[in-house]
PDB file of C-alpha atoms in Angstrom:
ATOM      1  CA  LEU A 392     -21.263  74.348 157.549  1.00 81.00           C
ATOM      2  CA  ASN A 393     -20.666  72.696 154.204  1.00 87.00           C
ATOM      3  CA  PRO A 394     -18.727  75.226 152.101  1.00 92.00           C
ATOM      4  CA  TRP A 395     -20.587  74.065 148.982  1.00 92.00           C
ATOM      5  CA  ASP A 396     -23.910  74.891 150.638  1.00 92.00           C
ATOM      6  CA  VAL A 397     -22.533  78.304 151.566  1.00 93.00           C
ATOM      7  CA  MET A 398     -21.474  78.936 147.942  1.00 95.00           C
ATOM      8  CA  LEU A 399     -24.922  77.895 146.711  1.00 94.00           C
ATOM      9  CA  CYS A 400     -26.517  80.276 149.210  1.00 94.00           C
ATOM     10  CA  VAL A 401     -24.232  83.122 148.121  1.00 95.00           C
ATOM     11  CA  SER A 402     -25.030  82.324 144.497  1.00 96.00           C
ATOM     12  CA  GLY A 403     -28.744  82.335 145.310  1.00 95.00           C
ATOM     13  CA  THR A 404     -28.432  85.723 147.027  1.00 96.00           C
ATOM     14  CA  ALA A 405     -26.689  87.253 144.002  1.00 96.00           C
ATOM     15  CA  ILE A 406     -29.258  85.709 141.660  1.00 96.00           C
ATOM     16  CA  ALA A 407     -32.176  87.018 143.726  1.00 96.00           C
ATOM     17  CA  CYS A 408     -30.765  90.563 143.924  1.00 95.00           C
ATOM     18  CA  GLU A 409     -29.954  90.789 140.202  1.00 93.00           C
ATOM     19  CA  ASN A 410     -33.298  89.485 139.016  1.00 95.00           C
ATOM     20  CA  ALA A 411     -35.353  91.354 141.615  1.00 95.00           C
ATOM     21  CA  LEU A 412     -33.964  94.553 140.100  1.00 93.00           C
ATOM     22  CA  VAL A 413     -34.999  93.454 136.599  1.00 93.00           C
ATOM     23  CA  VAL A 414     -38.515  92.561 137.773  1.00 93.00           C
ATOM     24  CA  ALA A 415     -38.813  95.899 139.585  1.00 90.00           C
ATOM     25  CA  ILE A 416     -37.684  97.846 136.511  1.00 90.00           C
ATOM     26  CA  ILE A 417     -40.124  96.050 134.183  1.00 90.00           C
ATOM     27  CA  CYS A 418     -43.018  96.472 136.638  1.00 88.00           C
ATOM     28  CA  TYR A 419     -42.128 100.115 137.294  1.00 84.00           C
ATOM     29  CA  SER A 420     -41.791 101.197 133.654  1.00 83.00           C
ATOM     30  CA  PRO A 421     -45.080 101.388 131.710  1.00 80.00           C
ATOM     31  CA  THR A 422     -43.079 101.569 128.472  1.00 79.00           C
ATOM     32  CA  LEU A 423     -41.769  98.027 128.977  1.00 81.00           C
ATOM     33  CA  ARG A 424     -44.994  96.229 128.137  1.00 78.00           C
ATOM     34  CA  SER A 425     -44.172  94.683 124.774  1.00 82.00           C
ATOM     35  CA  PRO A 426     -44.180  90.875 124.397  1.00 82.00           C
ATOM     36  CA  MET A 427     -40.392  90.921 124.304  1.00 84.00           C
ATOM     37  CA  PHE A 428     -40.188  92.417 127.804  1.00 89.00           C
ATOM     38  CA  VAL A 429     -42.939  90.106 129.064  1.00 91.00           C
ATOM     39  CA  LEU A 430     -40.631  87.218 128.177  1.00 92.00           C
ATOM     40  CA  VAL A 431     -37.643  88.895 129.832  1.00 92.00           C
ATOM     41  CA  GLY A 432     -39.811  89.504 132.900  1.00 93.00           C
ATOM     42  CA  SER A 433     -40.833  85.845 132.947  1.00 94.00           C
ATOM     43  CA  LEU A 434     -37.177  84.792 132.832  1.00 94.00           C
ATOM     44  CA  ALA A 435     -36.232  87.241 135.587  1.00 95.00           C
ATOM     45  CA  THR A 436     -39.139  86.063 137.764  1.00 96.00           C
ATOM     46  CA  ALA A 437     -38.153  82.414 137.344  1.00 96.00           C
ATOM     47  CA  ASP A 438     -34.516  83.178 138.169  1.00 96.00           C
ATOM     48  CA  LEU A 439     -35.585  85.302 141.132  1.00 96.00           C
ATOM     49  CA  LEU A 440     -37.604  82.379 142.519  1.00 96.00           C
ATOM     50  CA  ALA A 441     -34.649  80.056 141.892  1.00 96.00           C
ATOM     51  CA  GLY A 442     -32.372  82.368 143.878  1.00 96.00           C
ATOM     52  CA  LEU A 443     -34.859  82.534 146.741  1.00 96.00           C
ATOM     53  CA  GLY A 444     -35.164  78.749 146.593  1.00 95.00           C
ATOM     54  CA  LEU A 445     -31.403  78.329 147.041  1.00 95.00           C
ATOM     55  CA  ILE A 446     -31.505  80.646 150.055  1.00 94.00           C
ATOM     56  CA  LEU A 447     -34.485  78.832 151.601  1.00 93.00           C
ATOM     57  CA  ASN A 448     -32.858  75.470 150.955  1.00 91.00           C
ATOM     58  CA  PHE A 449     -29.781  76.604 152.889  1.00 92.00           C
ATOM     59  CA  VAL A 450     -31.850  77.988 155.781  1.00 90.00           C
ATOM     60  CA  PHE A 451     -34.106  74.970 156.095  1.00 88.00           C
ATOM     61  CA  GLN A 452     -31.215  72.536 155.738  1.00 86.00           C
ATOM     62  CA  TYR A 453     -29.466  73.918 158.810  1.00 85.00           C
ATOM     63  CA  VAL A 454     -32.415  75.244 160.810  1.00 83.00           C
ATOM     64  CA  ILE A 455     -35.458  73.071 160.152  1.00 78.00           C
ATOM     65  CA  HIS A 456     -34.815  69.363 159.639  1.00 76.00           C
ATOM     66  CA  SER A 457     -38.053  68.127 158.078  1.00 77.00           C
ATOM     67  CA  GLU A 458     -38.725  65.731 155.216  1.00 79.00           C
ATOM     68  CA  THR A 459     -41.804  67.697 154.208  1.00 81.00           C
ATOM     69  CA  VAL A 460     -39.903  70.983 154.115  1.00 85.00           C
ATOM     70  CA  SER A 461     -37.100  69.304 152.164  1.00 85.00           C
ATOM     71  CA  LEU A 462     -39.548  68.042 149.542  1.00 88.00           C
ATOM     72  CA  LEU A 463     -41.223  71.435 149.258  1.00 90.00           C
ATOM     73  CA  THR A 464     -37.881  73.189 148.851  1.00 92.00           C
ATOM     74  CA  VAL A 465     -36.628  70.742 146.217  1.00 92.00           C
ATOM     75  CA  GLY A 466     -39.931  70.951 144.358  1.00 93.00           C
ATOM     76  CA  PHE A 467     -39.749  74.753 144.463  1.00 95.00           C
ATOM     77  CA  LEU A 468     -36.217  74.702 143.038  1.00 95.00           C
ATOM     78  CA  VAL A 469     -37.147  72.227 140.297  1.00 95.00           C
ATOM     79  CA  ALA A 470     -40.136  74.332 139.258  1.00 96.00           C
ATOM     80  CA  SER A 471     -38.119  77.575 139.319  1.00 96.00           C
ATOM     81  CA  PHE A 472     -35.175  76.311 137.282  1.00 96.00           C
ATOM     82  CA  ALA A 473     -37.534  74.541 134.874  1.00 95.00           C
ATOM     83  CA  ALA A 474     -39.408  77.827 134.390  1.00 96.00           C
ATOM     84  CA  SER A 475     -36.092  79.590 133.774  1.00 95.00           C
ATOM     85  CA  VAL A 476     -35.060  77.110 131.075  1.00 95.00           C
ATOM     86  CA  SER A 477     -38.555  77.216 129.555  1.00 94.00           C
ATOM     87  CA  SER A 478     -38.481  81.021 129.467  1.00 94.00           C
ATOM     88  CA  LEU A 479     -35.137  80.895 127.657  1.00 93.00           C
ATOM     89  CA  LEU A 480     -36.727  78.621 125.069  1.00 93.00           C
ATOM     90  CA  ALA A 481     -39.684  81.010 124.733  1.00 92.00           C
ATOM     91  CA  ILE A 482     -37.287  83.936 124.181  1.00 91.00           C
ATOM     92  CA  THR A 483     -35.475  81.940 121.483  1.00 90.00           C
ATOM     93  CA  VAL A 484     -38.769  81.146 119.739  1.00 89.00           C
ATOM     94  CA  ASP A 485     -39.747  84.820 119.958  1.00 88.00           C
ATOM     95  CA  ARG A 486     -36.455  85.905 118.385  1.00 86.00           C
ATOM     96  CA  TYR A 487     -36.917  83.416 115.587  1.00 87.00           C
ATOM     97  CA  LEU A 488     -40.492  84.562 114.902  1.00 84.00           C
ATOM     98  CA  SER A 489     -39.428  88.218 114.875  1.00 82.00           C
ATOM     99  CA  LEU A 490     -37.064  87.449 111.989  1.00 81.00           C
ATOM    100  CA  TYR A 491     -38.973  84.713 110.171  1.00 80.00           C
ATOM    101  CA  ASN A 492     -42.330  86.539 110.287  1.00 77.00           C
ATOM    102  CA  ALA A 493     -41.041  90.108 110.465  1.00 70.00           C
ATOM    103  CA  LEU A 494     -44.042  91.592 108.610  1.00 67.00           C
ATOM    104  CA  THR A 495     -46.684  89.989 110.830  1.00 69.00           C
ATOM    105  CA  TYR A 496     -44.734  89.890 114.099  1.00 70.00           C
ATOM    106  CA  TYR A 497     -46.330  93.012 115.601  1.00 71.00           C
ATOM    107  CA  SER A 498     -49.862  91.640 115.719  1.00 72.00           C
ATOM    108  CA  GLU A 499     -52.351  90.344 118.259  1.00 70.00           C
ATOM    109  CA  ARG A 500     -51.649  86.831 117.063  1.00 76.00           C
ATOM    110  CA  THR A 501     -48.034  87.136 118.187  1.00 76.00           C
ATOM    111  CA  VAL A 502     -49.104  88.421 121.605  1.00 82.00           C
ATOM    112  CA  LEU A 503     -51.504  85.487 121.989  1.00 87.00           C
ATOM    113  CA  CYS A 504     -48.786  83.051 120.893  1.00 86.00           C
ATOM    114  CA  ILE A 505     -46.314  84.404 123.433  1.00 87.00           C
ATOM    115  CA  HIS A 506     -48.816  84.372 126.285  1.00 89.00           C
ATOM    116  CA  THR A 507     -49.753  80.796 125.354  1.00 92.00           C
ATOM    117  CA  MET A 508     -46.085  79.796 125.353  1.00 91.00           C
ATOM    118  CA  LEU A 509     -45.551  81.316 128.779  1.00 93.00           C
ATOM    119  CA  ALA A 510     -48.668  79.710 130.216  1.00 94.00           C
ATOM    120  CA  GLY A 511     -47.545  76.328 128.903  1.00 94.00           C
ATOM    121  CA  ALA A 512     -43.965  76.831 130.139  1.00 94.00           C
ATOM    122  CA  TRP A 513     -45.020  77.761 133.665  1.00 96.00           C
ATOM    123  CA  GLY A 514     -47.675  75.045 133.737  1.00 96.00           C
ATOM    124  CA  VAL A 515     -45.182  72.319 132.788  1.00 95.00           C
ATOM    125  CA  SER A 516     -42.618  73.722 135.244  1.00 95.00           C
ATOM    126  CA  LEU A 517     -45.173  73.675 138.066  1.00 96.00           C
ATOM    127  CA  CYS A 518     -46.060  70.061 137.270  1.00 95.00           C
ATOM    128  CA  LEU A 519     -42.377  69.054 137.315  1.00 94.00           C
ATOM    129  CA  GLY A 520     -41.958  70.773 140.673  1.00 94.00           C
ATOM    130  CA  LEU A 521     -44.986  69.020 142.151  1.00 93.00           C
ATOM    131  CA  LEU A 522     -43.806  65.524 141.203  1.00 92.00           C
ATOM    132  CA  PRO A 523     -41.476  65.077 144.228  1.00 90.00           C
ATOM    133  CA  VAL A 524     -44.081  66.543 146.579  1.00 88.00           C
ATOM    134  CA  LEU A 525     -46.814  64.238 145.270  1.00 88.00           C
ATOM    135  CA  GLY A 526     -44.776  61.118 145.932  1.00 83.00           C
ATOM    136  CA  TRP A 527     -42.101  60.753 143.261  1.00 86.00           C
ATOM    137  CA  ASN A 528     -39.265  60.784 145.774  1.00 86.00           C
ATOM    138  CA  CYS A 529     -36.923  58.349 147.478  1.00 85.00           C
ATOM    139  CA  LEU A 530     -37.507  59.201 151.131  1.00 83.00           C
ATOM    140  CA  HIS A 531     -38.699  55.670 151.822  1.00 83.00           C
ATOM    141  CA  ASP A 532     -36.667  53.854 149.163  1.00 82.00           C
ATOM    142  CA  HIS A 533     -33.036  54.927 149.306  1.00 81.00           C
ATOM    143  CA  ALA A 534     -32.097  52.472 146.549  1.00 84.00           C
ATOM    144  CA  ALA A 535     -34.109  54.595 144.093  1.00 86.00           C
ATOM    145  CA  CYS A 536     -32.316  57.827 145.008  1.00 88.00           C
ATOM    146  CA  SER A 537     -30.437  59.811 142.415  1.00 89.00           C
ATOM    147  CA  VAL A 538     -27.424  62.077 142.777  1.00 91.00           C
ATOM    148  CA  VAL A 539     -29.904  64.772 143.847  1.00 89.00           C
ATOM    149  CA  ARG A 540     -31.694  63.565 146.952  1.00 85.00           C
ATOM    150  CA  PRO A 541     -34.622  63.154 147.507  1.00 86.00           C
ATOM    151  CA  LEU A 542     -35.303  62.961 143.754  1.00 90.00           C
ATOM    152  CA  THR A 543     -35.460  59.499 142.220  1.00 90.00           C
ATOM    153  CA  LYS A 544     -33.298  58.349 139.328  1.00 92.00           C
ATOM    154  CA  SER A 545     -36.292  58.270 136.990  1.00 92.00           C
ATOM    155  CA  ASN A 546     -37.225  61.803 138.036  1.00 92.00           C
ATOM    156  CA  VAL A 547     -33.817  63.336 137.283  1.00 93.00           C
ATOM    157  CA  THR A 548     -33.677  61.314 134.051  1.00 93.00           C
ATOM    158  CA  LEU A 549     -36.947  62.941 132.989  1.00 94.00           C
ATOM    159  CA  LEU A 550     -35.627  66.384 133.927  1.00 94.00           C
ATOM    160  CA  SER A 551     -32.355  65.789 132.064  1.00 94.00           C
ATOM    161  CA  ALA A 552     -34.166  64.481 128.982  1.00 95.00           C
ATOM    162  CA  SER A 553     -36.381  67.576 129.020  1.00 94.00           C
ATOM    163  CA  PHE A 554     -33.303  69.802 129.203  1.00 95.00           C
ATOM    164  CA  PHE A 555     -31.589  68.000 126.315  1.00 95.00           C
ATOM    165  CA  LEU A 556     -34.755  68.442 124.229  1.00 95.00           C
ATOM    166  CA  VAL A 557     -34.913  72.171 125.037  1.00 94.00           C
ATOM    167  CA  PHE A 558     -31.202  72.565 124.269  1.00 95.00           C
ATOM    168  CA  LEU A 559     -31.555  70.848 120.885  1.00 95.00           C
ATOM    169  CA  ILE A 560     -34.572  72.994 119.973  1.00 94.00           C
ATOM    170  CA  MET A 561     -32.680  76.153 120.943  1.00 93.00           C
ATOM    171  CA  LEU A 562     -29.639  75.005 118.965  1.00 92.00           C
ATOM    172  CA  HIS A 563     -31.787  74.388 115.891  1.00 93.00           C
ATOM    173  CA  LEU A 564     -33.564  77.747 116.203  1.00 91.00           C
ATOM    174  CA  TYR A 565     -30.323  79.676 116.674  1.00 89.00           C
ATOM    175  CA  ILE A 566     -28.848  77.984 113.606  1.00 89.00           C
ATOM    176  CA  GLU A 567     -31.937  79.045 111.658  1.00 89.00           C
ATOM    177  CA  ILE A 568     -31.586  82.589 113.040  1.00 86.00           C
ATOM    178  CA  CYS A 569     -27.959  82.690 111.887  1.00 84.00           C
ATOM    179  CA  LYS A 570     -29.046  81.557 108.414  1.00 84.00           C
ATOM    180  CA  ILE A 571     -31.678  84.312 108.255  1.00 83.00           C
ATOM    181  CA  VAL A 572     -29.188  86.954 109.429  1.00 78.00           C
ATOM    182  CA  CYS A 573     -26.596  85.862 106.878  1.00 77.00           C
ATOM    183  CA  ARG A 574     -29.239  85.740 104.122  1.00 77.00           C
ATOM    184  CA  HIS A 575     -30.338  89.273 104.965  1.00 69.00           C
ATOM    185  CA  ALA A 576     -26.738  90.460 104.824  1.00 66.00           C
ATOM    186  CA  HIS A 577     -26.321  88.755 101.442  1.00 64.00           C
ATOM    187  CA  GLN A 578     -29.492  90.402 100.090  1.00 67.00           C
ATOM    188  CA  ILE A 579     -28.253  93.807 101.239  1.00 63.00           C
ATOM    189  CA  ALA A 580     -24.927  93.118  99.539  1.00 61.00           C
ATOM    190  CA  LEU A 581     -26.684  92.264  96.255  1.00 61.00           C
ATOM    191  CA  GLN A 582     -28.746  95.447  96.411  1.00 64.00           C
ATOM    192  CA  GLN A 583     -25.691  97.596  97.094  1.00 62.00           C
ATOM    193  CA  HIS A 584     -23.421  95.461  94.867  1.00 56.00           C
ATOM    194  CA  PHE A 585     -21.053  94.869  97.791  1.00 55.00           C
ATOM    195  CA  LEU A 586     -21.085  94.017 101.479  1.00 51.00           C
ATOM    196  CA  THR A 587     -20.086  97.084 103.455  1.00 52.00           C
ATOM    197  CA  ALA A 588     -17.787  96.809 106.441  1.00 53.00           C
ATOM    198  CA  SER A 589     -20.569  97.899 108.804  1.00 52.00           C
ATOM    199  CA  HIS A 590     -22.901  95.154 107.554  1.00 49.00           C
ATOM    200  CA  TYR A 591     -20.143  92.580 107.871  1.00 52.00           C
ATOM    201  CA  VAL A 592     -19.308  93.687 111.401  1.00 53.00           C
ATOM    202  CA  ALA A 593     -22.983  93.727 112.423  1.00 53.00           C
ATOM    203  CA  THR A 594     -23.538  90.246 110.992  1.00 55.00           C
ATOM    204  CA  LYS A 595     -20.427  88.870 112.650  1.00 62.00           C
ATOM    205  CA  LYS A 596     -21.388  90.490 115.953  1.00 62.00           C
ATOM    206  CA  GLY A 597     -24.913  89.063 115.773  1.00 62.00           C
ATOM    207  CA  VAL A 598     -23.699  85.528 115.094  1.00 69.00           C
ATOM    208  CA  SER A 599     -21.060  85.825 117.826  1.00 74.00           C
ATOM    209  CA  THR A 600     -23.706  87.020 120.310  1.00 74.00           C
ATOM    210  CA  LEU A 601     -25.941  84.040 119.513  1.00 78.00           C
ATOM    211  CA  ALA A 602     -22.980  81.693 119.943  1.00 81.00           C
ATOM    212  CA  ILE A 603     -22.157  83.242 123.322  1.00 84.00           C
ATOM    213  CA  ILE A 604     -25.779  82.962 124.472  1.00 85.00           C
ATOM    214  CA  LEU A 605     -26.107  79.301 123.507  1.00 88.00           C
ATOM    215  CA  GLY A 606     -22.579  78.480 124.693  1.00 89.00           C
ATOM    216  CA  THR A 607     -23.210  80.030 128.103  1.00 91.00           C
ATOM    217  CA  PHE A 608     -26.474  78.139 128.475  1.00 93.00           C
ATOM    218  CA  GLY A 609     -24.904  74.837 127.446  1.00 92.00           C
ATOM    219  CA  ALA A 610     -21.755  75.260 129.545  1.00 93.00           C
ATOM    220  CA  SER A 611     -23.870  76.039 132.601  1.00 93.00           C
ATOM    221  CA  TRP A 612     -26.411  73.230 132.417  1.00 94.00           C
ATOM    222  CA  LEU A 613     -24.927  70.407 130.316  1.00 94.00           C
ATOM    223  CA  PRO A 614     -22.451  69.116 132.963  1.00 94.00           C
ATOM    224  CA  PHE A 615     -25.191  68.850 135.587  1.00 95.00           C
ATOM    225  CA  ALA A 616     -27.709  67.304 133.184  1.00 94.00           C
ATOM    226  CA  ILE A 617     -25.181  64.710 132.000  1.00 94.00           C
ATOM    227  CA  TYR A 618     -24.071  63.893 135.540  1.00 94.00           C
ATOM    228  CA  CYS A 619     -27.688  63.373 136.598  1.00 92.00           C
ATOM    229  CA  VAL A 620     -27.944  60.626 133.970  1.00 91.00           C
ATOM    230  CA  VAL A 621     -24.584  58.897 134.377  1.00 92.00           C
ATOM    231  CA  GLY A 622     -23.908  59.629 138.058  1.00 87.00           C
ATOM    232  CA  ASP A 623     -24.463  57.198 140.891  1.00 87.00           C
ATOM    233  CA  PRO A 624     -25.833  58.182 144.322  1.00 87.00           C
ATOM    234  CA  ASP A 625     -22.854  56.418 145.919  1.00 87.00           C
ATOM    235  CA  TYR A 626     -20.473  58.890 144.305  1.00 89.00           C
ATOM    236  CA  PRO A 627     -19.107  61.650 146.575  1.00 90.00           C
ATOM    237  CA  SER A 628     -21.551  64.535 146.905  1.00 90.00           C
ATOM    238  CA  VAL A 629     -18.808  66.940 145.820  1.00 92.00           C
ATOM    239  CA  TYR A 630     -19.457  65.843 142.214  1.00 93.00           C
ATOM    240  CA  THR A 631     -23.091  66.909 142.487  1.00 93.00           C
ATOM    241  CA  TYR A 632     -22.143  70.255 144.003  1.00 93.00           C
ATOM    242  CA  ALA A 633     -19.400  70.843 141.416  1.00 94.00           C
ATOM    243  CA  THR A 634     -21.872  70.417 138.533  1.00 94.00           C
ATOM    244  CA  LEU A 635     -24.862  72.086 140.205  1.00 94.00           C
ATOM    245  CA  LEU A 636     -23.040  75.297 141.138  1.00 94.00           C
ATOM    246  CA  PRO A 637     -22.195  76.256 137.508  1.00 94.00           C
ATOM    247  CA  ALA A 638     -25.836  75.572 136.600  1.00 94.00           C
ATOM    248  CA  THR A 639     -26.920  78.254 139.061  1.00 94.00           C
ATOM    249  CA  TYR A 640     -24.541  80.700 137.395  1.00 94.00           C
ATOM    250  CA  ASN A 641     -26.783  80.645 134.327  1.00 94.00           C
ATOM    251  CA  SER A 642     -29.486  82.410 136.345  1.00 94.00           C
ATOM    252  CA  MET A 643     -26.844  84.922 137.413  1.00 93.00           C
ATOM    253  CA  ILE A 644     -25.750  85.591 133.825  1.00 93.00           C
ATOM    254  CA  ASN A 645     -29.258  85.755 132.316  1.00 93.00           C
ATOM    255  CA  PRO A 646     -30.031  89.308 133.565  1.00 92.00           C
ATOM    256  CA  ILE A 647     -26.779  90.562 132.034  1.00 91.00           C
ATOM    257  CA  ILE A 648     -27.483  88.960 128.646  1.00 89.00           C
ATOM    258  CA  TYR A 649     -31.206  89.579 128.319  1.00 88.00           C
ATOM    259  CA  ALA A 650     -31.890  92.671 130.461  1.00 86.00           C
ATOM    260  CA  TYR A 651     -28.992  94.927 131.419  1.00 87.00           C
ATOM    261  CA  ARG A 652     -27.674  95.115 127.841  1.00 84.00           C
ATOM    262  CA  ASN A 653     -30.997  96.519 126.660  1.00 83.00           C
ATOM    263  CA  GLN A 654     -31.094 100.295 126.187  1.00 83.00           C
ATOM    264  CA  GLU A 655     -34.708 100.676 127.331  1.00 85.00           C
ATOM    265  CA  ILE A 656     -34.006  98.814 130.568  1.00 86.00           C
ATOM    266  CA  GLN A 657     -30.841 100.855 131.104  1.00 84.00           C
ATOM    267  CA  ARG A 658     -32.807 104.075 130.764  1.00 84.00           C
ATOM    268  CA  SER A 659     -35.560 102.801 133.053  1.00 82.00           C
ATOM    269  CA  MET A 660     -32.910 101.905 135.594  1.00 81.00           C
ATOM    270  CA  TRP A 661     -31.647 105.498 135.567  1.00 81.00           C
ATOM    271  CA  VAL A 662     -35.203 106.758 135.966  1.00 77.00           C
ATOM    272  CA  LEU A 663     -35.807 104.384 138.862  1.00 72.00           C
ATOM    273  CA  PHE A 664     -32.621 105.157 140.804  1.00 73.00           C
ATOM    274  CA  CYS A 665     -31.179 108.456 139.638  1.00 71.00           C
ATOM    275  CA  GLY A 666     -33.952 110.358 137.936  1.00 61.00           C
ATOM    276  CA  CYS A 667     -31.444 111.351 135.260  1.00 50.00           C
ATOM    277  CA  PHE A 668     -34.165 111.024 132.640  1.00 47.00           C
ATOM    278  CA  GLN A 669     -37.707 112.251 132.718  1.00 48.00           C
ATOM    279  CA  ALA A 670     -40.415 109.667 133.274  1.00 44.00           C
ATOM    280  CA  LYS A 671     -41.911 110.584 129.887  1.00 46.00           C
ATOM    281  CA  VAL A 672     -38.692 110.017 127.979  1.00 45.00           C
ATOM    282  CA  SER A 673     -39.225 108.589 124.524  1.00 46.00           C
ATOM    283  CA  PHE A 674     -38.110 105.018 123.996  1.00 45.00           C
ATOM    284  CA  ARG A 675     -37.064 103.620 120.670  1.00 47.00           C
ATOM    285  CA  SER A 676     -39.016 100.485 119.843  1.00 44.00           C
ATOM    286  CA  ARG A 677     -36.803  97.511 119.196  1.00 50.00           C
ATOM    287  CA  SER A 678     -37.500  93.990 118.003  1.00 51.00           C
ATOM    288  CA  PRO A 679     -36.472  90.870 119.928  1.00 52.00           C
ATOM    289  CA  SER A 680     -33.778  90.210 117.349  1.00 47.00           C
ATOM    290  CA  ASP A 681     -31.997  93.365 118.549  1.00 50.00           C
ATOM    291  CA  VAL A 682     -31.868  92.226 122.174  1.00 47.00           C
TER     292      VAL A 682
END
């Protein structure tokens, strides 16, 4: 057994377990039906599928040696991780809208916008996953292979370019969110003639949280995306594994950042497992900017 494959399988198992719990909690709790939790559920579903894909890839690699199965597994992983990244972008857009259009955020138009975003994200992800299955692969032309077999160089270049575009959009939106947060803090300071310590701490904490979110996302995916562009298929496979493994950690960290830190999900978790709260417990409505 290749130890790298074992680590990817272990990572996939942890990812699947973490995100399966999030999906179960959101499906179980009727109070978690706001657009914000629909987006979190979409992210958890995508990461859950990615974890299952890593497990299936390990099983099929050592049990069933088939080119067709290999293509299906790779396509499944591409679609799952693409859906995960797309869901992260949708969550970022939702957070921006909740601050930029705070007065009109809670409207049917916002719900329609979010559902449209998710439909587009999953549709594009499915198309990207189908490309290797429909023939964009290097099974019969090894010279066209990339560092991720059986994907072609042009295929991984497209995937990397898509990631860089998503990362830049998220970076721009988070910068705009930081500007809005700081402007709000400044307006509060003008109204109260000074910036209280609590407002300063809250503002600093909010900006730090956004930096951690974007930094975690970039640190996880950027090495793999860059290596896909500059790497050569003749390089040792350990380089591919060493950059791909941290990318999978992003799906392991996502539930902690976007789900388990949320008070409503924490309470629903207690209801689901411990029954420490009544099923009809009142939940405080929160905006995406608080999550």
